[in-house]
Amino acid sequence: MQIQIQHLMPIPLKDKLLQRTSGIWNQDVTFSPGSFVKIKAPSGTGKTTLVHYLYHIRYDYTGTVLVDNRPWPAYNKNELATMRQQHISVIFQDLRLFEQLTAAENIHLKRVMLPNPHCSEDKIQDMAARLNVTHVLQQSSKTLSYGERQRIAIIRALSQPFQWLLMDEPFSHLDEENTRRAAALIAEECKARNAGFILTDLDNDQHFSYDVHYQL
Amino acid sequence: MRPFFELLKKIIHTGIGRSRFLMASVGLGIAMLLILVAIQVHSNFNQLLYSTKNQNETADFLVINKKITNAMMGQNDKSAFSQAEIDHIKAQPFVQAFGLITSSRFRVVVQAPGDLHFATDMFFESVPDGFLDVKGEDWKWTNGERIIPIILPSDFLNLYNFGFSLSQGLPQISQETVKALPLQVVISGNTGSEQFIGRVAGFSDRISSFLVPASFMNWANEKYGTTREAPTSRVIIKTPDPSNPTLVKFLDDNGYTTNQDKLKFSKTRLIVQTIVSVIGFFGLILLFFAMLVFSMFIQLIIASCKKEIQLLVMLGTAPGQLKRYLLKQFVPLYIIIGVVCLLLLTALQCGTAAILAKHDMAVSPWPGAGVFAGTVLVLGLVYLVNLLTVNRYVNKES
């Protein structure tokens, strides 16, 4: 599945962004299937905005985002739900877990959204063990530290089938060891699915062997 | 889908405003019961009026004629039915059978035998045999027979026995005696006269007239008739339900009249129908409000979980999944209400049937098909309104 952006420009940031050059904004960019994409962006250049545009939860832009050669607005609500259940997964910067659910339930919610879950429960346990969060699974997500929540959000994103994984500063609150483990897990899961990812972050990093780098 | 709904239960709280929801449910129950009662009473009434078990109570024969008003006195043809009017009456849905009453166009003199010294001018009429309540072997006449069977109105003998004979010091006569008496009947016209022996074959409560077999009437009219064709001024109809308000209205509208006693049930029926309609109407009003509360309740739930619903959709929950989940929270309750109402109504109907049976009125102890159809209809309507509300508000948030 191919994601393509054409002259994409956020309306609220337009004036500011037109004064600088960007590898993404107002350009034609194609993210080819299966590639690991890193987008480096200083604060305030619309990093989160871009992820939201790509995931189609914000619409205040000019230009087009084409998914499978179809612009996002051409998808109806049911098709959009199918895309989000089976083709595009996301790790939000603000994580967006349900506070009224436990950590495990937050993951299961995404897992059982499909009538035939992609991952077994054992697989979830494995992932939790690899990210050192097994002990917090039964806790309410409200009581977790930000770092723990971040790892739960990562596992949640990996519990579904996808061809693209969108990540918005996914390791911002993890120490080096946990970052390494999480990155390894993500790379492994992407390879297993032949999926690609788009990762936005503030700085350069060596967590993955990226195929493409962009400057926002 | 089940484990997903289990999780949704923790996210979308349907417990909010539970007491209001329960009250609306009770309202729905009462509304449904009222509507079903109205339907069932209507069906019971129909059973009482039309079912074969109760047939003898209601199916009736009405002799219809035009009202004689002062304005038309002296103009006999104005009281006659035209062919168009006859066809119009025949075409009415409440007319099961229709017959013309043929009157004699010859003169009739009847004399009692022996020393009773009773002689009177008379007339005869005839109706098709199907309209007679007196049937017997004797009721026939073929050309050449000297004996004519005659049917008298029951009231005629009563008038004589209890009015005339007592005041005149004459003996009272039993029906059997009258039947045994041979009457001398002389019919005459422009072409001569002929003498017959009349035998009373029976007494009719149905038609207040002196009746002879149609075969005799035709023959005698042909032979001794003084005018060519007598206009029809009275007709007889068989109707399944003389209390039918449309029948009464039809008669009034056309200036026809009949035995009013037979129509009096119509008023009672109109009152009962009105009451039943009012009950049904209140049921509908109540149903409307119950549905309104349900809609508002659904709206409240969705509004109070707006953020959660948006996040669920963001994570890929299909609007269809949310709708199914929400409807699943309500629909089982509606079905329970429907079943409870049906059970209550069945109990009521059993009781009603038992009470009516004591008065020799037969109604089915089970609710009619209309009641089941009504339940399905009401539940369908509530479901539809819920579906539309859920659709509308989920689509708004997703």
mmCIF file with all atom_site columns, C-alpha atoms in Angstrom, chain B residues 3 17 20 31 67 187 262 293 311 320 325 327 343:
data_model
loop_
_atom_site.group_PDB
_atom_site.id
_atom_site.type_symbol
_atom_site.label_atom_id
_atom_site.label_alt_id
_atom_site.label_comp_id
_atom_site.label_asym_id
_atom_site.label_entity_id
_atom_site.label_seq_id
_atom_site.pdbx_PDB_ins_code
_atom_site.Cartn_x
_atom_site.Cartn_y
_atom_site.Cartn_z
_atom_site.occupancy
_atom_site.B_iso_or_equiv
_atom_site.pdbx_formal_charge
_atom_site.auth_seq_id
_atom_site.auth_comp_id
_atom_site.auth_asym_id
_atom_site.auth_atom_id
_atom_site.pdbx_PDB_model_num
ATOM 1  C CA . PRO B 1 3   ? -15.241  -9.665  24.036 1.00 0.00 ? 3   PRO B CA 1
ATOM 2  C CA . GLY B 1 17  ? -30.073  8.082   34.047 1.00 0.00 ? 17  GLY B CA 1
ATOM 3  C CA . ARG B 1 20  ? -35.531  7.621   33.889 1.00 0.00 ? 20  ARG B CA 1
ATOM 4  C CA . ALA B 1 31  ? -48.652  2.059   26.200 1.00 0.00 ? 31  ALA B CA 1
ATOM 5  C CA . LYS B 1 67  ? -90.178  7.057   5.377  1.00 0.00 ? 67  LYS B CA 1
ATOM 6  C CA . ILE B 1 187 ? -109.237 -13.271 -4.796 1.00 0.00 ? 187 ILE B CA 1
ATOM 7  C CA . LYS B 1 262 ? -83.220  -3.876  15.753 1.00 0.00 ? 262 LYS B CA 1
ATOM 8  C CA . VAL B 1 293 ? -37.658  9.520   26.245 1.00 0.00 ? 293 VAL B CA 1
ATOM 9  C CA . LEU B 1 311 ? -11.334  7.862   20.407 1.00 0.00 ? 311 LEU B CA 1
ATOM 10 C CA . GLY B 1 320 ? -21.624  -0.181  12.657 1.00 0.00 ? 320 GLY B CA 1
ATOM 11 C CA . TYR B 1 325 ? -23.447  -2.333  20.668 1.00 0.00 ? 325 TYR B CA 1
ATOM 12 C CA . LEU B 1 327 ? -28.871  -1.193  20.225 1.00 0.00 ? 327 LEU B CA 1
ATOM 13 C CA . LEU B 1 343 ? -48.657  -12.604 28.786 1.00 0.00 ? 343 LEU B CA 1
#
